[in-house]
GROMACS .gro file of C-alpha atoms in nm:
model
  400
    1MET     CA    1   0.000   0.000   0.000
    2VAL     CA    2   0.123   0.350  -0.086
    3LEU     CA    3  -0.037   0.641   0.096
    4ARG     CA    4   0.054   1.003   0.147
    5ASP     CA    5   0.287   1.027   0.446
    6LEU     CA    6   0.126   1.109   0.777
    7LYS     CA    7   0.237   1.449   0.904
    8HIS     CA    8   0.424   1.320   1.211
    9LEU     CA    9   0.536   0.979   1.086
   10ILE     CA   10   0.902   1.070   1.025
   11PHE     CA   11   0.918   1.237   1.366
   12PHE     CA   12   0.775   0.923   1.527
   13GLU     CA   13   1.021   0.701   1.339
   14ASP     CA   14   1.313   0.913   1.460
   15LEU     CA   15   1.196   0.880   1.821
   16LEU     CA   16   1.215   0.501   1.794
   17GLN     CA   17   1.579   0.499   1.689
   18ASP     CA   18   1.702   0.534   2.047
   19ALA     CA   19   1.557   0.459   2.392
   20ASN     CA   20   1.699   0.790   2.516
   21ASN     CA   21   1.519   0.988   2.248
   22ALA     CA   22   1.461   1.362   2.228
   23LEU     CA   23   1.131   1.356   2.418
   24VAL     CA   24   1.275   1.137   2.695
   25GLN     CA   25   1.562   1.383   2.730
   26ALA     CA   26   1.317   1.675   2.745
   27ALA     CA   27   1.110   1.510   3.019
   28CYS     CA   28   1.422   1.427   3.220
   29ALA     CA   29   1.541   1.787   3.185
   30GLU     CA   30   1.212   1.894   3.345
   31GLY     CA   31   1.299   1.684   3.649
   32ARG     CA   32   1.054   1.401   3.583
   33HIS     CA   33   1.144   1.048   3.689
   34ALA     CA   34   1.193   0.797   3.405
   35LEU     CA   35   1.045   0.463   3.512
   36ALA     CA   36   1.142   0.168   3.294
   37TYR     CA   37   0.951  -0.158   3.257
   38ASN     CA   38   0.945  -0.460   3.025
   39CYS     CA   39   0.614  -0.640   3.075
   40SER     CA   40   0.252  -0.548   3.003
   41TYR     CA   41   0.150  -0.678   3.346
   42ILE     CA   42   0.322  -0.379   3.506
   43PRO     CA   43   0.041  -0.120   3.537
   44GLU     CA   44   0.170   0.143   3.297
   45VAL     CA   45  -0.068   0.402   3.438
   46LEU     CA   46   0.104   0.386   3.779
   47LEU     CA   47   0.432   0.487   3.616
   48ASP     CA   48   0.273   0.792   3.453
   49VAL     CA   49   0.155   0.967   3.769
   50GLU     CA   50   0.245   1.330   3.819
   51GLY     CA   51   0.621   1.388   3.810
   52CYS     CA   52   0.697   1.055   3.637
   53PHE     CA   53   0.680   0.896   3.294
   54SER     CA   54   0.696   0.535   3.178
   55VAL     CA   55   0.942   0.393   2.925
   56ARG     CA   56   0.900   0.040   2.798
   57LEU     CA   57   1.254  -0.070   2.726
   58ARG     CA   58   1.368  -0.143   2.374
   59ALA     CA   59   1.710  -0.201   2.215
   60PRO     CA   60   1.684  -0.070   1.857
   61ARG     CA   61   1.946  -0.203   1.614
   62CYS     CA   62   2.105  -0.436   1.870
   63THR     CA   63   2.204  -0.745   1.671
   64ASN     CA   64   2.510  -0.878   1.857
   65PRO     CA   65   2.454  -0.898   2.235
   66ASP     CA   66   2.797  -1.054   2.297
   67LEU     CA   67   2.859  -0.922   2.647
   68ALA     CA   68   2.507  -1.007   2.758
   69THR     CA   69   2.552  -1.359   2.621
   70TYR     CA   70   2.857  -1.398   2.845
   71TYR     CA   71   2.644  -1.317   3.149
   72MET     CA   72   2.348  -1.525   3.031
   73THR     CA   73   2.362  -1.810   2.773
   74ASN     CA   74   2.359  -1.867   2.398
   75ARG     CA   75   2.008  -2.006   2.432
   76SER     CA   76   1.859  -1.717   2.625
   77CYS     CA   77   1.585  -1.500   2.480
   78PRO     CA   78   1.750  -1.246   2.244
   79TYR     CA   79   1.513  -0.972   2.362
   80SER     CA   80   1.638  -1.001   2.721
   81LYS     CA   81   1.999  -1.021   2.607
   82SER     CA   82   1.960  -0.718   2.380
   83ILE     CA   83   1.815  -0.510   2.664
   84LEU     CA   84   2.104  -0.614   2.890
   85GLU     CA   85   2.358  -0.542   2.616
   86ARG     CA   86   2.217  -0.192   2.565
   87ALA     CA   87   2.234  -0.137   2.941
   88PHE     CA   88   2.605  -0.232   2.941
   89GLU     CA   89   2.651   0.021   2.661
   90GLY     CA   90   2.498   0.295   2.878
   91GLY     CA   91   2.181   0.324   2.672
   92TYR     CA   92   1.952   0.343   2.975
   93ASN     CA   93   2.156   0.571   3.202
   94PHE     CA   94   1.861   0.812   3.209
   95ILE     CA   95   1.621   0.581   3.398
   96ASP     CA   96   1.550   0.623   3.769
   97ALA     CA   97   1.401   0.279   3.836
   98LEU     CA   98   1.341  -0.053   3.664
   99LEU     CA   99   1.009  -0.212   3.758
  100GLY     CA  100   0.977  -0.569   3.640
  101GLN     CA  101   0.791  -0.887   3.710
  102GLU     CA  102   0.882  -1.252   3.716
  103CYS     CA  103   0.715  -1.329   3.385
  104CYS     CA  104   0.996  -1.562   3.283
  105THR     CA  105   1.332  -1.665   3.428
  106THR     CA  106   1.533  -1.507   3.147
  107MET     CA  107   1.373  -1.165   3.173
  108ASN     CA  108   1.390  -1.168   3.550
  109ARG     CA  109   1.757  -1.258   3.539
  110MET     CA  110   1.825  -0.979   3.291
  111GLU     CA  111   1.656  -0.729   3.519
  112GLN     CA  112   1.855  -0.850   3.819
  113TYR     CA  113   2.180  -0.774   3.638
  114PHE     CA  114   2.086  -0.405   3.633
  115ASP     CA  115   2.130  -0.418   4.010
  116TYR     CA  116   2.410  -0.676   4.042
  117CYS     CA  117   2.634  -0.503   3.787
  118LYS     CA  118   2.543  -0.147   3.894
  119LEU     CA  119   2.456  -0.062   3.534
  120ILE     CA  120   2.274   0.265   3.604
  121PRO     CA  121   2.503   0.538   3.746
  122LYS     CA  122   2.239   0.702   3.964
  123GLU     CA  123   2.255   0.704   4.342
  124LYS     CA  124   1.881   0.650   4.394
  125PHE     CA  125   1.827   0.403   4.110
  126PHE     CA  126   1.656   0.083   4.219
  127THR     CA  127   1.507  -0.232   4.070
  128SER     CA  128   1.194  -0.401   4.193
  129PHE     CA  129   1.010  -0.711   4.072
  130ILE     CA  130   0.651  -0.808   4.137
  131ASP     CA  131   0.537  -1.169   4.168
  132MET     CA  132   0.250  -1.195   3.922
  133PRO     CA  133  -0.001  -1.460   4.037
  134LEU     CA  134  -0.058  -1.759   3.810
  135LYS     CA  135  -0.430  -1.775   3.887
  136LYS     CA  136  -0.707  -1.521   3.853
  137THR     CA  137  -0.939  -1.529   4.154
  138ALA     CA  138  -1.062  -1.276   4.409
  139TRP     CA  139  -0.782  -1.380   4.647
  140HIS     CA  140  -0.520  -1.337   4.374
  141GLU     CA  141  -0.659  -0.991   4.298
  142GLY     CA  142  -0.574  -0.892   4.654
  143TYR     CA  143  -0.233  -1.057   4.629
  144PHE     CA  144  -0.154  -0.867   4.309
  145ARG     CA  145  -0.257  -0.539   4.467
  146ARG     CA  146  -0.035  -0.606   4.768
  147GLN     CA  147   0.254  -0.677   4.533
  148ILE     CA  148   0.197  -0.348   4.353
  149GLU     CA  149   0.187  -0.159   4.681
  150LYS     CA  150   0.498  -0.327   4.819
  151LYS     CA  151   0.711  -0.339   4.503
  152ILE     CA  152   0.611  -0.021   4.316
  153ILE     CA  153   0.415   0.232   4.519
  154THR     CA  154   0.607   0.213   4.850
  155PRO     CA  155   0.957   0.226   4.692
  156MET     CA  156   0.852   0.519   4.471
  157GLN     CA  157   0.709   0.706   4.769
  158GLU     CA  158   1.011   0.642   4.989
  159THR     CA  159   1.277   0.703   4.723
  160TYR     CA  160   1.133   0.987   4.517
  161GLY     CA  161   0.837   1.114   4.721
  162VAL     CA  162   0.586   1.033   4.448
  163ASP     CA  163   0.224   1.106   4.539
  164TYR     CA  164  -0.011   0.810   4.480
  165SER     CA  165  -0.318   0.966   4.635
  166GLU     CA  166  -0.661   0.893   4.487
  167ASP     CA  167  -0.670   1.229   4.308
  168LYS     CA  168  -0.331   1.170   4.146
  169LEU     CA  169  -0.433   0.822   4.035
  170MET     CA  170  -0.757   0.951   3.886
  171ASP     CA  171  -0.562   1.215   3.694
  172ALA     CA  172  -0.317   0.954   3.562
  173ILE     CA  173  -0.606   0.728   3.457
  174GLU     CA  174  -0.776   1.012   3.269
  175ARG     CA  175  -0.457   1.088   3.074
  176HIS     CA  176  -0.390   0.719   3.014
  177ASN     CA  177  -0.742   0.662   2.883
  178GLU     CA  178  -0.709   0.947   2.635
  179ILE     CA  179  -0.404   0.773   2.486
  180CYS     CA  180  -0.602   0.449   2.471
  181ARG     CA  181  -0.896   0.617   2.300
  182LEU     CA  182  -0.672   0.783   2.042
  183ILE     CA  183  -0.485   0.460   1.962
  184THR     CA  184  -0.815   0.271   1.937
  185GLU     CA  185  -0.955   0.534   1.703
  186ILE     CA  186  -0.642   0.534   1.487
  187GLY     CA  187  -0.636   0.153   1.483
  188SER     CA  188  -1.001   0.128   1.384
  189TYR     CA  189  -0.915   0.242   1.030
  190ARG     CA  190  -0.744  -0.094   0.983
  191LYS     CA  191  -1.090  -0.253   0.974
  192LEU     CA  192  -1.176  -0.080   0.647
  193ASP     CA  193  -1.176  -0.288   0.330
  194ASN     CA  194  -0.945  -0.025   0.186
  195PRO     CA  195  -0.758   0.097   0.498
  196THR     CA  196  -0.636   0.453   0.532
  197ILE     CA  197  -0.340   0.354   0.751
  198THR     CA  198  -0.082   0.081   0.700
  199GLY     CA  199   0.002  -0.177   0.963
  200TYR     CA  200   0.356  -0.040   0.970
  201GLU     CA  201   0.236   0.315   1.036
  202PHE     CA  202   0.009   0.199   1.315
  203HIS     CA  203   0.288  -0.005   1.473
  204ILE     CA  204   0.512   0.303   1.475
  205ILE     CA  205   0.243   0.510   1.645
  206GLN     CA  206   0.166   0.242   1.905
  207LEU     CA  207   0.537   0.197   1.989
  208VAL     CA  208   0.580   0.571   2.038
  209THR     CA  209   0.313   0.566   2.309
  210LEU     CA  210   0.519   0.306   2.494
  211ALA     CA  211   0.865   0.454   2.442
  212CYS     CA  212   0.801   0.826   2.497
  213PRO     CA  213   0.652   1.053   2.765
  214LYS     CA  214   0.284   1.054   2.674
  215TYR     CA  215   0.221   1.416   2.768
  216LEU     CA  216   0.472   1.520   2.500
  217ILE     CA  217   0.311   1.323   2.217
  218VAL     CA  218  -0.061   1.338   2.290
  219ASP     CA  219  -0.106   1.654   2.082
  220LYS     CA  220   0.052   1.482   1.782
  221LEU     CA  221  -0.169   1.178   1.833
  222ARG     CA  222  -0.473   1.405   1.830
  223GLU     CA  223  -0.355   1.562   1.503
  224THR     CA  224  -0.294   1.219   1.352
  225ALA     CA  225  -0.643   1.102   1.449
  226GLU     CA  226  -0.791   1.409   1.280
  227GLU     CA  227  -0.568   1.362   0.975
  228LEU     CA  228  -0.692   1.007   0.926
  229LYS     CA  229  -1.055   1.121   0.913
  230THR     CA  230  -0.993   1.277   0.573
  231ARG     CA  231  -0.698   1.074   0.445
  232GLU     CA  232  -0.773   0.931   0.104
  233PRO     CA  233  -0.690   0.562   0.054
  234ASP     CA  234  -0.512   0.443  -0.257
  235GLU     CA  235  -0.647   0.164  -0.468
  236LYS     CA  236  -0.644  -0.158  -0.271
  237GLY     CA  237  -0.280  -0.256  -0.274
  238TYR     CA  238  -0.265  -0.562  -0.048
  239ARG     CA  239  -0.298  -0.927  -0.140
  240ALA     CA  240  -0.411  -1.061   0.197
  241ARG     CA  241  -0.503  -0.932   0.543
  242VAL     CA  242  -0.308  -1.096   0.827
  243LEU     CA  243  -0.337  -1.089   1.204
  244VAL     CA  244   0.001  -1.109   1.380
  245VAL     CA  245  -0.006  -1.296   1.713
  246GLY     CA  246   0.278  -1.375   1.948
  247SER     CA  247   0.562  -1.261   2.166
  248GLU     CA  248   0.741  -0.927   2.197
  249VAL     CA  249   0.752  -0.720   1.875
  250ASP     CA  250   0.911  -0.377   1.895
  251ASP     CA  251   1.106  -0.422   1.572
  252THR     CA  252   0.935  -0.206   1.312
  253ASP     CA  253   1.126  -0.384   1.036
  254PHE     CA  254   0.936  -0.706   1.106
  255ILE     CA  255   0.598  -0.548   1.031
  256LYS     CA  256   0.748  -0.368   0.731
  257LEU     CA  257   0.890  -0.696   0.598
  258ILE     CA  258   0.546  -0.857   0.616
  259GLU     CA  259   0.378  -0.569   0.436
  260ASP     CA  260   0.651  -0.551   0.172
  261THR     CA  261   0.539  -0.898   0.057
  262GLY     CA  262   0.193  -0.764  -0.023
  263ALA     CA  263   0.024  -0.858   0.304
  264TYR     CA  264  -0.158  -0.608   0.523
  265VAL     CA  265  -0.114  -0.635   0.902
  266CYS     CA  266  -0.469  -0.560   1.010
  267ALA     CA  267  -0.434  -0.635   1.383
  268ASP     CA  268  -0.155  -0.667   1.642
  269ARG     CA  269  -0.213  -0.928   1.914
  270PHE     CA  270   0.144  -0.937   2.043
  271CYS     CA  271   0.349  -0.795   2.330
  272TYR     CA  272   0.394  -0.420   2.259
  273GLY     CA  273   0.076  -0.434   2.049
  274SER     CA  274  -0.248  -0.245   2.107
  275LEU     CA  275  -0.473  -0.550   2.150
  276PRO     CA  276  -0.561  -0.569   2.434
  277GLY     CA  277  -0.288  -0.337   2.568
  278ARG     CA  278  -0.471  -0.017   2.476
  279ASN     CA  279  -0.804  -0.102   2.632
  280PRO     CA  280  -0.900   0.189   2.861
  281ILE     CA  281  -0.926   0.152   3.238
  282GLU     CA  282  -1.294   0.152   3.330
  283LEU     CA  283  -1.378   0.275   3.681
  284THR     CA  284  -1.680   0.253   3.908
  285ASP     CA  285  -1.758   0.436   4.231
  286ASP     CA  286  -1.768   0.113   4.432
  287GLU     CA  287  -1.392   0.074   4.492
  288ASP     CA  288  -1.074   0.276   4.508
  289ALA     CA  289  -0.881   0.338   4.185
  290LEU     CA  290  -0.580   0.119   4.270
  291THR     CA  291  -0.792  -0.192   4.330
  292GLN     CA  292  -0.965  -0.147   3.994
  293ILE     CA  293  -0.637  -0.079   3.812
  294CYS     CA  294  -0.482  -0.399   3.948
  295ARG     CA  295  -0.788  -0.610   3.868
  296GLN     CA  296  -0.809  -0.491   3.509
  297TYR     CA  297  -0.439  -0.540   3.439
  298MET     CA  298  -0.456  -0.889   3.585
  299TYR     CA  299  -0.761  -1.007   3.394
  300ARG     CA  300  -0.712  -0.853   3.051
  301GLY     CA  301  -0.365  -0.999   2.983
  302GLN     CA  302  -0.320  -1.265   2.714
  303CYS     CA  303   0.020  -1.397   2.825
  304PRO     CA  304   0.100  -1.769   2.780
  305ARG     CA  305   0.246  -1.781   3.133
  306TYR     CA  306  -0.111  -1.882   3.227
  307MET     CA  307  -0.097  -2.247   3.123
  308ASN     CA  308  -0.429  -2.400   3.234
  309THR     CA  309  -0.665  -2.524   2.965
  310ALA     CA  310  -0.934  -2.261   3.018
  311LYS     CA  311  -0.686  -1.974   2.979
  312MET     CA  312  -0.527  -2.130   2.670
  313THR     CA  313  -0.867  -2.184   2.511
  314GLY     CA  314  -0.964  -1.827   2.598
  315ARG     CA  315  -0.655  -1.690   2.422
  316ARG     CA  316  -0.736  -1.880   2.103
  317GLU     CA  317  -1.098  -1.764   2.117
  318TYR     CA  318  -0.972  -1.406   2.155
  319VAL     CA  319  -0.753  -1.447   1.845
  320ASN     CA  320  -1.051  -1.589   1.656
  321ALA     CA  321  -1.265  -1.292   1.762
  322LEU     CA  322  -0.998  -1.046   1.648
  323ALA     CA  323  -0.958  -1.225   1.315
  324LYS     CA  324  -1.331  -1.188   1.253
  325GLU     CA  325  -1.348  -0.827   1.375
  326TYR     CA  326  -1.057  -0.718   1.155
  327ALA     CA  327  -1.149  -0.945   0.861
  328ALA     CA  328  -0.818  -1.132   0.862
  329ASP     CA  329  -0.755  -1.378   0.580
  330GLY     CA  330  -0.479  -1.551   0.774
  331ILE     CA  331  -0.283  -1.553   1.098
  332ILE     CA  332   0.091  -1.528   1.159
  333TYR     CA  333   0.199  -1.680   1.490
  334GLU     CA  334   0.544  -1.545   1.575
  335GLN     CA  335   0.781  -1.614   1.862
  336ILE     CA  336   1.125  -1.480   1.951
  337LYS     CA  337   1.381  -1.759   1.952
  338PHE     CA  338   1.422  -1.943   2.284
  339CYS     CA  339   1.104  -1.795   2.432
  340ASP     CA  340   0.968  -2.106   2.603
  341PRO     CA  341   0.620  -1.977   2.702
  342TRP     CA  342   0.544  -1.856   2.350
  343ALA     CA  343   0.705  -2.160   2.187
  344TYR     CA  344   0.439  -2.385   2.335
  345GLU     CA  345   0.163  -2.130   2.273
  346ARG     CA  346   0.272  -2.089   1.910
  347MET     CA  347   0.279  -2.464   1.851
  348MET     CA  348  -0.066  -2.523   2.001
  349GLY     CA  349  -0.225  -2.205   1.866
  350SER     CA  350  -0.103  -2.245   1.509
  351HIS     CA  351  -0.239  -2.601   1.485
  352ILE     CA  352  -0.572  -2.537   1.658
  353LEU     CA  353  -0.646  -2.209   1.476
  354HIS     CA  354  -0.585  -2.396   1.150
  355ASP     CA  355  -0.746  -2.731   1.225
  356ASP     CA  356  -1.041  -2.625   1.443
  357TYR     CA  357  -1.108  -2.270   1.329
  358GLY     CA  358  -1.012  -2.303   0.962
  359TYR     CA  359  -0.762  -2.017   0.929
  360PRO     CA  360  -0.449  -2.030   0.713
  361VAL     CA  361  -0.168  -2.002   0.970
  362LEU     CA  362   0.204  -1.932   0.935
  363SER     CA  363   0.414  -2.027   1.239
  364VAL     CA  364   0.761  -1.870   1.268
  365ASP     CA  365   1.033  -1.805   1.519
  366ARG     CA  366   1.256  -1.504   1.468
  367PRO     CA  367   1.549  -1.304   1.607
  368TYR     CA  368   1.489  -0.989   1.811
  369ASN     CA  369   1.591  -0.745   1.536
  370ILE     CA  370   1.510  -0.909   1.208
  371SER     CA  371   1.659  -0.644   0.975
  372THR     CA  372   1.644  -0.788   0.622
  373SER     CA  373   1.586  -1.162   0.640
  374GLY     CA  374   1.557  -1.331   0.304
  375GLN     CA  375   1.438  -1.653   0.464
  376MET     CA  376   1.158  -1.481   0.656
  377ARG     CA  377   1.055  -1.282   0.351
  378THR     CA  378   1.034  -1.601   0.144
  379ARG     CA  379   0.818  -1.774   0.406
  380VAL     CA  380   0.578  -1.481   0.432
  381GLN     CA  381   0.556  -1.450   0.053
  382ALA     CA  382   0.473  -1.818   0.023
  383PHE     CA  383   0.208  -1.780   0.293
  384VAL     CA  384   0.047  -1.487   0.116
  385GLU     CA  385   0.044  -1.682  -0.210
  386SER     CA  386  -0.122  -1.977  -0.035
  387ILE     CA  387  -0.396  -1.746   0.094
  388GLU     CA  388  -0.449  -1.612  -0.259
  389MET     CA  389  -0.474  -1.967  -0.394
  390LYS     CA  390  -0.728  -2.056  -0.126
  391LYS     CA  391  -0.940  -1.754  -0.220
  392LEU     CA  392  -0.919  -1.847  -0.588
  393ARG     CA  393  -1.024  -2.207  -0.521
  394THR     CA  394  -1.317  -2.082  -0.313
  395VAL     CA  395  -1.432  -1.857  -0.597
  396GLN     CA  396  -1.397  -2.134  -0.855
  397LYS     CA  397  -1.586  -2.375  -0.632
  398GLY     CA  398  -1.868  -2.124  -0.594
  399GLU     CA  399  -1.890  -2.072  -0.970
  400ASN     CA  400  -1.918  -2.444  -1.026
   0.00000   0.00000   0.00000
């Protein structure tokens, strides 16, 4: 698809070239605390309270994490190793805290090295890791809230004097929900038969909301949402609509590679994606804000760390619902190499979505930064061609 460039797209692309981008530097210069995190189960809204801003860590262009491999192993997740490598290089010296969770052993170990190796040269810098419950019940809701209070709120109050009063939380939720509404509105144009935004463009915009201080980009998101209301689509330029499902994707080149083959990425059900990560926080008057924040973050997640049958079935039903909502012709299940939770999920999901739900499915594992991979491009091209052949056979069968 070829469309007229969005007004702020180049600016957004530039911001994603470095974790310590221009807007991060501006926020730090104002005296705001940069709070880093790696997992979608960390309540992002709690890191965006007054005087702070959240940064979901990325390691753009890191392809050889040699030093990190020495500290970890050759068979460790390349995302975790790339983050650690960038930390050794000094790429995250601006952060004031790293707030993680024990989502997997590799990521947790990577986060611990920030502390063990004294990677951040700030006197007050600290790391803290929550223990995310493996079940979702009323008791586990309380446990999760206690973890948030003990591992995030109390350290932030004691170290930096951050105010987590009800009024401050309500203000953070209001600002967070505006970002969610804007991303949802922008993403809704992907549902059109002839979309007015590419999957690559949307991925760029979504990543910017994770990697930059939100208060410094919200005006540009508003302008982009308005721009898309009148943006004229070109003639339909894609060969197939695909839903991408899987593990961490903050590499814009991966989405670009898929779309360069003639596919259109119509929905993003992966870590760093907007589904369900940009669902707004809905509040009632029955409980305090923190309790409702914790409950919603715990229940809406689609992470394969929940291994019981009901949760696994629920994740596949969610993918099926998204495929229908966004009119996907096929599904790409992707997984970063050596990611054990997603390896099992990819294997089961790709077979069941194909055999039981009837979708064409491509199942791939990939490096963290894919750059230009001829092998991956060939596999995606072959997948797109298979979808086209299936459509053609369906038409021919109907004519007969």
